[in-house]
Amino acid sequence: MNSSSVPINFRWHILRLRIFLLSIVCFALFGPTAHAQQLGWEGETGVFVTPLAYTVATPECKFAPPVIAYHFLNAGSVIGRFNQLSITSGFAKRVEFGYTRTIHEGGSDATLSPLWTEGFNTFHAKGSLIPENAWKKAWMPQVSTGFMLRTQVRNVGGQMQNKDTTNADVYLVATKTITQLKPMSLILSGGVQGTNAELIGLGGNASHWDPVGFGAAAVVFQGPAKSAIVLGVEMAQQPRHPDQLPNAVIRTVFVYALRVIPSPRLKLNVDFGILQGPGQIATGVDLKAKDCQGVAISYAF
């Protein structure tokens, strides 16, 4: 097959995957592994946009001190920019819960940008069903279930109908950290969710509830001065059609993420990510969100 006949998007994902794998090989020259987990996009313990089965670190039979996070995403000239503030706590090493406020800065496209408004709320909770390595089985992943509930969502369909809407996710996720691959650890995670949200609420509501899959793979290794570095790639399927736009198609989202934990003494991490979001979703409708740059910082008290 001539390389010119391969879709550009496919070749771009292959190139990024090659860079990711090359990075793994290069960074494996560092020392022992480190385990890292902090808040994802909506305040849950996760990678960048997908949840992990792990929950926030919690004392036995006590509530956890809060973990706070700030996320920023530049979704391009049409959709605009998003700032998110999250606070999350947990209980008894099995449960976590929290709240996130999304604040939106409008884009510059006179026709499409008005479909996005100021922001919305997200409430989330997650509970562990099976702990990692349960029943003394080294292969056993941690399995958890959780939900996201978003309110005051007016993006796209809500704005077209001039009303606030609500959407939600209910998910089941399994995560396993493999520590036998010295000098680094490998984190594998995957799950399924039912959702009526597009792009975790950033694209408003879907036309109906859909079952979709998500997954992530990451490597964790020790960097200079006992820092920890995580390289990851995520995918998240989306419901096919946004509400009020039956001819528009939203495709699977990919994220390439880097997490840095500067010191084991600091409960702090910094995240960087590139989200491969929606481009042309219908004839003549281009959201121009193919390469969205994101950054985040989390701190646990």
Coordinates of N, CA and C in Angstrom, one line a residue, residues 172-281:
L172 N -17.2 1.2 35.1 CA -16.6 0.1 35.8 C -15.1 0.1 35.2
V173 N -14.1 0.1 36.1 CA -12.7 0.2 35.6 C -11.9 -0.8 36.4
A174 N -10.9 -1.4 35.7 CA -9.9 -2.3 36.3 C -8.5 -1.7 36.0
T175 N -7.6 -1.7 37.0 CA -6.3 -1.1 36.9 C -5.3 -2.1 37.5
K176 N -4.2 -2.3 36.9 CA -3.1 -3.1 37.4 C -1.8 -2.5 37.2
T177 N -1.0 -2.4 38.3 CA 0.4 -1.9 38.2 C 1.3 -3.1 38.2
I178 N 2.1 -3.3 37.2 CA 3.1 -4.4 37.1 C 4.5 -3.9 37.5
T179 N 5.0 -4.4 38.6 CA 6.3 -3.9 39.1 C 7.4 -4.8 38.8
Q180 N 7.2 -5.9 38.1 CA 8.2 -6.9 37.9 C 9.1 -6.5 36.7
L181 N 8.7 -5.5 36.0 CA 9.5 -5.1 34.8 C 10.6 -4.0 35.2
K182 N 11.5 -4.4 35.9 CA 12.6 -3.5 36.4 C 13.4 -3.0 35.1
P183 N 13.8 -1.7 35.1 CA 13.7 -0.7 36.2 C 12.5 0.2 36.2
M184 N 11.4 -0.2 35.6 CA 10.2 0.6 35.6 C 9.0 -0.2 35.8
S185 N 7.9 0.5 36.2 CA 6.6 -0.1 36.4 C 5.7 0.2 35.2
L186 N 4.8 -0.7 35.0 CA 3.8 -0.5 33.9 C 2.4 -0.5 34.5
I187 N 1.6 0.5 34.1 CA 0.2 0.6 34.6 C -0.7 0.4 33.4
L188 N -1.6 -0.6 33.5 CA -2.6 -0.9 32.5 C -4.0 -0.7 33.1
S189 N -4.8 0.0 32.4 CA -6.1 0.3 32.9 C -7.2 0.3 31.8
G190 N -8.4 -0.2 32.1 CA -9.4 -0.2 31.1 C -10.8 -0.3 31.7
G191 N -11.8 0.1 31.0 CA -13.1 0.0 31.5 C -14.2 0.3 30.5
V192 N -15.4 0.3 31.0 CA -16.6 0.5 30.2 C -17.5 1.5 31.0
Q193 N -18.2 2.3 30.3 CA -19.1 3.2 30.9 C -20.3 3.5 30.1
G194 N -21.4 3.8 30.8 CA -22.6 4.3 30.1 C -22.6 5.8 30.3
T195 N -22.9 6.5 29.2 CA -22.8 8.0 29.3 C -23.7 8.6 28.3
N196 N -24.2 9.8 28.6 CA -24.9 10.6 27.7 C -24.2 12.0 27.6
A197 N -22.9 12.0 27.8 CA -22.1 13.2 27.6 C -21.1 13.1 26.5
E198 N -20.9 14.2 25.8 CA -19.9 14.2 24.7 C -18.6 14.9 25.3
L199 N -17.5 14.3 25.1 CA -16.2 14.8 25.5 C -16.2 15.3 26.9
I200 N -16.6 14.3 27.8 CA -16.7 14.6 29.3 C -17.4 15.9 29.6
G201 N -18.5 16.2 28.9 CA -19.3 17.4 29.1 C -18.8 18.6 28.3
L202 N -17.6 18.6 27.9 CA -17.1 19.8 27.1 C -17.8 20.0 25.8
G203 N -18.4 18.9 25.3 CA -19.2 18.9 24.1 C -20.7 18.8 24.3
G204 N -21.0 19.1 25.6 CA -22.4 19.0 26.0 C -23.0 17.6 26.1
N205 N -24.2 17.4 25.7 CA -24.9 16.1 25.8 C -24.8 15.3 24.5
A206 N -24.9 14.0 24.7 CA -25.1 13.2 23.5 C -26.6 13.0 23.2
S207 N -26.9 12.5 22.1 CA -28.3 12.4 21.7 C -29.0 11.3 22.5
H208 N -28.3 10.3 23.1 CA -28.9 9.3 24.0 C -27.7 8.6 24.7
W209 N -28.1 7.8 25.7 CA -27.1 7.0 26.5 C -26.5 6.0 25.6
D210 N -25.1 5.9 25.7 CA -24.4 4.9 24.9 C -23.4 4.1 25.8
P211 N -23.1 2.9 25.6 CA -22.0 2.2 26.2 C -20.7 2.4 25.4
V212 N -19.7 2.9 26.1 CA -18.4 3.2 25.4 C -17.3 2.6 26.3
G213 N -16.1 2.4 25.6 CA -15.0 1.9 26.3 C -13.9 3.0 26.5
F214 N -13.0 2.7 27.4 CA -11.9 3.6 27.6 C -10.7 2.8 28.1
G215 N -9.5 3.3 28.0 CA -8.3 2.6 28.4 C -7.1 3.5 28.5
A216 N -6.1 3.0 29.2 CA -4.8 3.8 29.4 C -3.7 2.8 29.6
A217 N -2.5 3.2 29.2 CA -1.3 2.5 29.5 C -0.2 3.5 29.8
A218 N 0.6 3.2 30.8 CA 1.6 4.2 31.3 C 2.8 3.5 31.9
V219 N 3.9 4.1 31.8 CA 5.1 3.6 32.4 C 5.5 4.6 33.5
V220 N 6.0 4.1 34.6 CA 6.4 4.9 35.8 C 7.9 4.5 36.0
F221 N 8.7 5.5 36.2 CA 10.1 5.3 36.5 C 10.7 6.4 37.3
Q222 N 11.8 6.2 37.9 CA 12.4 7.2 38.7 C 13.3 8.1 37.9
G223 N 13.2 9.4 38.1 CA 14.0 10.4 37.4 C 15.1 10.9 38.3
P224 N 15.7 12.0 37.8 CA 16.8 12.6 38.6 C 16.3 13.1 40.0
A225 N 17.2 13.0 41.0 CA 16.9 13.5 42.4 C 15.7 12.8 43.0
K226 N 15.5 11.6 42.7 CA 14.4 10.8 43.2 C 13.0 11.3 42.8
S227 N 12.9 12.0 41.7 CA 11.7 12.4 41.1 C 11.0 11.1 40.4
A228 N 9.8 11.2 40.2 CA 9.1 10.2 39.4 C 8.5 10.7 38.2
I229 N 8.5 10.0 37.1 CA 8.1 10.4 35.8 C 7.1 9.4 35.2
V230 N 6.0 9.8 34.7 CA 5.0 8.9 34.1 C 4.8 9.3 32.7
L231 N 4.9 8.4 31.8 CA 4.5 8.6 30.4 C 3.3 7.7 30.1
G232 N 2.2 8.3 29.5 CA 1.0 7.6 29.3 C 0.3 7.9 28.0
V233 N -0.5 7.0 27.6 CA -1.4 7.2 26.4 C -2.8 6.7 26.8
E234 N -3.8 7.5 26.4 CA -5.2 7.1 26.8 C -6.1 7.1 25.5
M235 N -7.2 6.4 25.6 CA -8.2 6.5 24.6 C -9.6 6.5 25.3
A236 N -10.5 7.2 24.7 CA -11.8 7.3 25.3 C -12.8 7.4 24.1
Q237 N -13.6 6.3 24.0 CA -14.7 6.4 23.0 C -15.7 7.4 23.3
Q238 N -16.4 7.9 22.3 CA -17.4 8.9 22.6 C -18.8 8.5 21.9
P239 N -19.9 8.9 22.5 CA -21.2 8.6 21.8 C -21.1 9.3 20.5
R240 N -21.7 8.7 19.5 CA -21.5 9.1 18.1 C -22.0 10.4 17.7
H241 N -23.2 10.8 18.3 CA -23.9 12.0 17.8 C -24.2 12.9 19.0
P242 N -23.8 14.2 18.9 CA -24.2 15.2 19.9 C -25.7 15.4 19.9
D243 N -26.2 15.9 21.0 CA -27.6 16.2 21.1 C -27.9 17.4 20.1
Q244 N -29.0 17.4 19.4 CA -29.5 18.4 18.5 C -28.7 18.4 17.2
L245 N -27.6 17.6 17.0 CA -26.8 17.5 15.8 C -26.7 16.1 15.3
P246 N -27.8 15.5 14.8 CA -27.8 14.1 14.4 C -26.9 13.8 13.2
N247 N -26.5 14.7 12.5 CA -25.5 14.5 11.4 C -24.1 14.6 11.7
A248 N -23.8 15.1 12.9 CA -22.4 15.3 13.4 C -21.9 14.0 14.0
V249 N -20.6 13.7 13.9 CA -20.0 12.5 14.4 C -18.8 12.8 15.2
I250 N -18.8 12.4 16.5 CA -17.7 12.6 17.4 C -16.9 11.3 17.5
R251 N -15.6 11.3 17.2 CA -14.9 10.1 17.2 C -14.1 9.9 18.5
T252 N -13.4 8.7 18.6 CA -12.6 8.4 19.7 C -11.5 9.4 20.0
V253 N -11.4 9.8 21.3 CA -10.4 10.8 21.7 C -9.1 10.1 22.2
F254 N -8.0 10.6 21.8 CA -6.7 10.1 22.3 C -6.0 11.2 23.0
V255 N -5.3 10.8 24.1 CA -4.5 11.7 24.9 C -3.1 11.2 25.1
Y256 N -2.1 12.0 24.9 CA -0.7 11.6 25.2 C -0.2 12.5 26.4
A257 N 0.1 11.8 27.5 CA 0.3 12.5 28.8 C 1.7 12.3 29.4
L258 N 2.1 13.3 30.1 CA 3.4 13.2 30.9 C 3.1 13.7 32.3
R259 N 3.5 13.0 33.3 CA 3.3 13.4 34.7 C 4.6 13.4 35.4
V260 N 4.9 14.5 36.1 CA 6.2 14.6 36.9 C 5.8 14.8 38.3
I261 N 6.5 14.0 39.2 CA 6.3 14.1 40.6 C 7.7 14.5 41.1
P262 N 7.9 15.8 41.5 CA 9.3 16.3 41.7 C 10.0 15.6 42.8
S263 N 9.3 15.2 43.9 CA 10.0 14.7 45.1 C 9.0 13.7 45.8
P264 N 9.5 12.6 46.4 CA 8.6 11.8 47.2 C 8.2 12.4 48.5
R265 N 8.8 13.5 48.9 CA 8.4 14.2 50.1 C 7.3 15.2 49.8
L266 N 7.1 15.5 48.6 CA 6.0 16.5 48.2 C 4.9 15.7 47.6
K267 N 3.7 15.9 48.1 CA 2.5 15.3 47.6 C 2.0 16.2 46.4
L268 N 2.8 16.3 45.4 CA 2.6 17.3 44.3 C 2.9 16.6 43.0
N269 N 2.1 16.9 42.0 CA 2.5 16.4 40.7 C 2.1 17.4 39.6
V270 N 2.8 17.4 38.5 CA 2.5 18.3 37.4 C 2.3 17.5 36.2
D271 N 1.2 17.8 35.4 CA 0.8 17.0 34.3 C 0.9 17.8 33.0
F272 N 1.3 17.2 31.9 CA 1.2 17.8 30.6 C 0.5 16.8 29.6
G273 N -0.3 17.3 28.8 CA -1.0 16.4 27.8 C -1.3 17.1 26.5
I274 N -1.5 16.2 25.5 CA -2.0 16.7 24.2 C -3.2 15.8 23.9
L275 N -4.3 16.4 23.7 CA -5.6 15.8 23.5 C -5.9 15.8 22.0
Q276 N -6.1 14.7 21.4 CA -6.5 14.6 20.0 C -8.0 14.7 19.9
G277 N -8.6 15.9 19.9 CA -10.0 16.1 20.0 C -10.6 16.2 18.6
P278 N -11.9 16.6 18.5 CA -12.6 16.6 17.3 C -12.1 17.7 16.3
G279 N -12.1 17.3 15.0 CA -11.8 18.2 13.9 C -13.1 18.5 13.2
Q280 N -13.2 18.0 12.0 CA -14.4 18.1 11.2 C -15.4 17.1 11.7
I281 N -16.6 17.5 12.2 CA -17.6 16.6 12.7 C -18.8 16.5 11.8

